[in-house]
mmCIF file of C-alpha atoms in Angstrom:
data_model
loop_
_atom_site.group_PDB
_atom_site.id
_atom_site.type_symbol
_atom_site.label_atom_id
_atom_site.label_comp_id
_atom_site.label_asym_id
_atom_site.label_seq_id
_atom_site.Cartn_x
_atom_site.Cartn_y
_atom_site.Cartn_z
ATOM 1 C CA UNK A 1 0.000 0.000 0.000
ATOM 2 C CA UNK A 2 2.691 2.499 0.997
ATOM 3 C CA UNK A 3 4.772 1.697 -2.114
ATOM 4 C CA UNK A 4 1.772 2.528 -4.341
ATOM 5 C CA UNK A 5 0.859 5.603 -2.244
ATOM 6 C CA UNK A 6 -2.476 4.113 -1.258
ATOM 7 C CA UNK A 7 -4.261 4.271 2.075
ATOM 8 C CA UNK A 8 -5.767 1.158 3.651
ATOM 9 C CA UNK A 9 -9.521 0.811 3.984
ATOM 10 C CA UNK A 10 -10.730 -1.069 7.046
ATOM 11 C CA UNK A 11 -12.818 -4.203 6.573
ATOM 12 C CA UNK A 12 -15.063 -3.325 9.484
ATOM 13 C CA UNK A 13 -16.855 -0.218 10.670
ATOM 14 C CA UNK A 14 -15.301 1.632 13.584
ATOM 15 C CA UNK A 15 -17.479 3.037 16.409
ATOM 16 C CA UNK A 16 -16.806 6.634 15.401
ATOM 17 C CA UNK A 17 -17.831 8.764 12.439
ATOM 18 C CA UNK A 18 -14.350 9.526 11.100
ATOM 19 C CA UNK A 19 -11.925 6.581 11.061
ATOM 20 C CA UNK A 20 -8.853 8.351 9.753
ATOM 21 C CA UNK A 21 -6.547 10.996 11.143
ATOM 22 C CA UNK A 22 -4.427 13.869 9.948
ATOM 23 C CA UNK A 23 -0.990 15.140 10.873
ATOM 24 C CA UNK A 24 -0.826 18.872 11.429
ATOM 25 C CA UNK A 25 2.271 21.021 11.257
ATOM 26 C CA UNK A 26 2.239 22.182 14.878
ATOM 27 C CA UNK A 27 4.103 25.415 14.079
ATOM 28 C CA UNK A 28 1.646 26.405 11.344
ATOM 29 C CA UNK A 29 -1.340 25.321 13.445
ATOM 30 C CA UNK A 30 -0.097 27.396 16.384
ATOM 31 C CA UNK A 31 0.386 30.439 14.149
ATOM 32 C CA UNK A 32 -3.095 29.987 12.663
ATOM 33 C CA UNK A 33 -4.792 29.636 16.067
ATOM 34 C CA UNK A 34 -2.845 32.649 17.374
ATOM 35 C CA UNK A 35 -4.045 34.760 14.434
ATOM 36 C CA UNK A 36 -7.670 33.631 14.816
ATOM 37 C CA UNK A 37 -7.632 34.291 18.567
ATOM 38 C CA UNK A 38 -6.318 37.831 18.049
ATOM 39 C CA UNK A 39 -8.991 38.453 15.390
ATOM 40 C CA UNK A 40 -11.619 37.492 17.972
ATOM 41 C CA UNK A 41 -10.334 39.870 20.615
ATOM 42 C CA UNK A 42 -8.013 37.654 22.654
ATOM 43 C CA UNK A 43 -5.165 39.686 24.122
ATOM 44 C CA UNK A 44 -1.787 37.952 23.937
ATOM 45 C CA UNK A 45 1.067 39.051 26.169
ATOM 46 C CA UNK A 46 4.544 37.574 25.913
ATOM 47 C CA UNK A 47 6.074 38.179 29.306
ATOM 48 C CA UNK A 48 7.910 36.810 32.322
ATOM 49 C CA UNK A 49 5.502 35.903 35.145
ATOM 50 C CA UNK A 50 6.740 37.075 38.550
ATOM 51 C CA UNK A 51 3.664 36.436 40.695
ATOM 52 C CA UNK A 52 0.027 35.418 40.825
ATOM 53 C CA UNK A 53 -2.805 37.019 42.800
ATOM 54 C CA UNK A 54 -5.847 34.916 43.699
ATOM 55 C CA UNK A 55 -9.340 36.206 44.429
ATOM 56 C CA UNK A 56 -11.470 35.263 47.457
ATOM 57 C CA UNK A 57 -12.664 32.053 45.714
ATOM 58 C CA UNK A 58 -9.094 30.939 45.036
ATOM 59 C CA UNK A 59 -9.203 31.671 41.297
ATOM 60 C CA UNK A 60 -6.534 33.681 39.502
ATOM 61 C CA UNK A 61 -7.469 37.372 39.595
ATOM 62 C CA UNK A 62 -4.293 38.804 38.085
ATOM 63 C CA UNK A 63 -0.746 37.933 37.130
ATOM 64 C CA UNK A 64 2.273 40.087 37.929
ATOM 65 C CA UNK A 65 4.744 40.318 35.078
ATOM 66 C CA UNK A 66 8.267 41.670 34.775
ATOM 67 C CA UNK A 67 8.570 45.333 33.726
ATOM 68 C CA UNK A 68 4.816 45.984 33.541
ATOM 69 C CA UNK A 69 1.609 46.410 35.499
ATOM 70 C CA UNK A 70 -0.255 43.284 36.686
ATOM 71 C CA UNK A 71 -2.547 41.728 34.077
ATOM 72 C CA UNK A 72 -6.210 41.109 34.954
ATOM 73 C CA UNK A 73 -8.254 38.729 32.788
ATOM 74 C CA UNK A 74 -11.192 36.328 32.757
ATOM 75 C CA UNK A 75 -9.008 33.378 31.779
ATOM 76 C CA UNK A 76 -5.304 32.610 31.942
ATOM 77 C CA UNK A 77 -3.375 29.889 30.124
ATOM 78 C CA UNK A 78 -0.327 28.607 32.003
ATOM 79 C CA UNK A 79 2.515 28.642 29.475
ATOM 80 C CA UNK A 80 5.261 28.511 32.101
ATOM 81 C CA UNK A 81 6.266 24.948 31.226
ATOM 82 C CA UNK A 82 7.485 22.610 33.931
ATOM 83 C CA UNK A 83 7.644 25.527 36.390
ATOM 84 C CA UNK A 84 3.825 25.505 36.455
ATOM 85 C CA UNK A 85 3.701 28.967 38.028
ATOM 86 C CA UNK A 86 -0.059 29.358 37.613
ATOM 87 C CA UNK A 87 -1.376 25.812 37.782
ATOM 88 C CA UNK A 88 0.984 24.194 40.279
ATOM 89 C CA UNK A 89 2.429 26.994 42.374
ATOM 90 C CA UNK A 90 -0.517 29.414 42.574
ATOM 91 C CA UNK A 91 -3.473 27.026 42.327
ATOM 92 C CA UNK A 92 -1.780 24.117 44.100
ATOM 93 C CA UNK A 93 -2.681 21.544 41.457
ATOM 94 C CA UNK A 94 -0.056 18.807 41.731
ATOM 95 C CA UNK A 95 1.817 17.397 38.764
ATOM 96 C CA UNK A 96 0.690 13.812 38.183
ATOM 97 C CA UNK A 97 3.480 11.663 36.815
ATOM 98 C CA UNK A 98 2.750 8.646 34.654
ATOM 99 C CA UNK A 99 6.372 7.489 34.732
ATOM 100 C CA UNK A 100 5.415 4.154 36.311
ATOM 101 C CA UNK A 101 3.220 3.437 33.281
ATOM 102 C CA UNK A 102 5.487 4.734 30.528
ATOM 103 C CA UNK A 103 8.452 2.844 29.170
ATOM 104 C CA UNK A 104 9.575 5.930 27.262
ATOM 105 C CA UNK A 105 9.704 9.247 29.079
ATOM 106 C CA UNK A 106 11.648 11.612 26.838
ATOM 107 C CA UNK A 107 11.682 12.778 23.249
ATOM 108 C CA UNK A 108 13.593 14.927 20.829
ATOM 109 C CA UNK A 109 12.086 16.328 17.643
ATOM 110 C CA UNK A 110 13.584 17.954 14.582
ATOM 111 C CA UNK A 111 12.333 19.078 11.167
ATOM 112 C CA UNK A 112 13.993 18.091 7.884
ATOM 113 C CA UNK A 113 13.278 19.131 4.281
ATOM 114 C CA UNK A 114 10.641 17.091 2.480
ATOM 115 C CA UNK A 115 11.485 17.494 -1.217
ATOM 116 C CA UNK A 116 9.066 17.646 -4.142
ATOM 117 C CA UNK A 117 7.103 14.448 -3.542
ATOM 118 C CA UNK A 118 5.163 14.084 -0.282
ATOM 119 C CA UNK A 119 4.795 10.475 0.908
ATOM 120 C CA UNK A 120 1.367 9.276 2.039
ATOM 121 C CA UNK A 121 2.473 7.410 5.143
ATOM 122 C CA UNK A 122 4.075 7.984 8.518
ATOM 123 C CA UNK A 123 7.061 5.796 9.294
ATOM 124 C CA UNK A 124 7.498 4.497 12.847
ATOM 125 C CA UNK A 125 10.594 2.438 13.604
ATOM 126 C CA UNK A 126 11.402 0.469 16.757
ATOM 127 C CA UNK A 127 14.892 1.149 18.101
ATOM 128 C CA UNK A 128 17.000 -0.170 20.984
ATOM 129 C CA UNK A 129 15.843 2.371 23.609
ATOM 130 C CA UNK A 130 12.556 3.580 22.090
ATOM 131 C CA UNK A 131 11.146 4.399 18.680
ATOM 132 C CA UNK A 132 11.421 7.064 16.013
ATOM 133 C CA UNK A 133 8.878 8.723 13.761
ATOM 134 C CA UNK A 134 9.025 10.413 10.375
ATOM 135 C CA UNK A 135 5.834 12.299 9.530
ATOM 136 C CA UNK A 136 5.408 13.927 6.121
ATOM 137 C CA UNK A 137 3.856 17.399 6.257
ATOM 138 C CA UNK A 138 3.222 19.811 3.405
ATOM 139 C CA UNK A 139 6.361 21.880 4.053
ATOM 140 C CA UNK A 140 8.717 19.502 5.892
ATOM 141 C CA UNK A 141 9.159 16.173 7.633
ATOM 142 C CA UNK A 142 8.505 16.041 11.351
ATOM 143 C CA UNK A 143 11.054 13.626 12.847
ATOM 144 C CA UNK A 144 11.638 12.497 16.359
ATOM 145 C CA UNK A 145 12.929 9.902 18.745
ATOM 146 C CA UNK A 146 10.962 8.813 21.819
ATOM 147 C CA UNK A 147 13.172 6.994 24.314
ATOM 148 C CA UNK A 148 13.707 5.878 27.884
ATOM 149 C CA UNK A 149 15.949 8.250 29.839
ATOM 150 C CA UNK A 150 16.818 5.298 32.095
ATOM 151 C CA UNK A 151 18.873 3.783 29.278
ATOM 152 C CA UNK A 152 20.181 6.692 27.174
ATOM 153 C CA UNK A 153 20.284 10.477 26.923
ATOM 154 C CA UNK A 154 19.908 12.978 24.103
#
């Protein structure tokens, strides 16, 4: 099927309306969603969070940021990564690890050029300490290696 650039058709009906999936270029998708959010009145602030103020119900009322006045909003998205300044530190929501259930706990990803012809399949390959993927997108390949940090490092 892959050699002839064909997609498989299942012999049975799946319990959902759409039985196929798509790969999205996460960079382009992020840029698109950012643009659409701004068009709809969402205010985006790139900043360094220095503190969080909660209201009497324990919800986030405002966020203090470096070199500016505190920001008040109806909703905040915690983009502070593993620091979890809003969700973990301010709201006290603990990080729940699934490390006991995951053989692979780390990944690296990198784009590569795709060329003129775009393949119709994703390639997943088992390796000694994990597995790698090669996903064709319209403008590039998305490549990565998922592995166990107990047995190797990036």
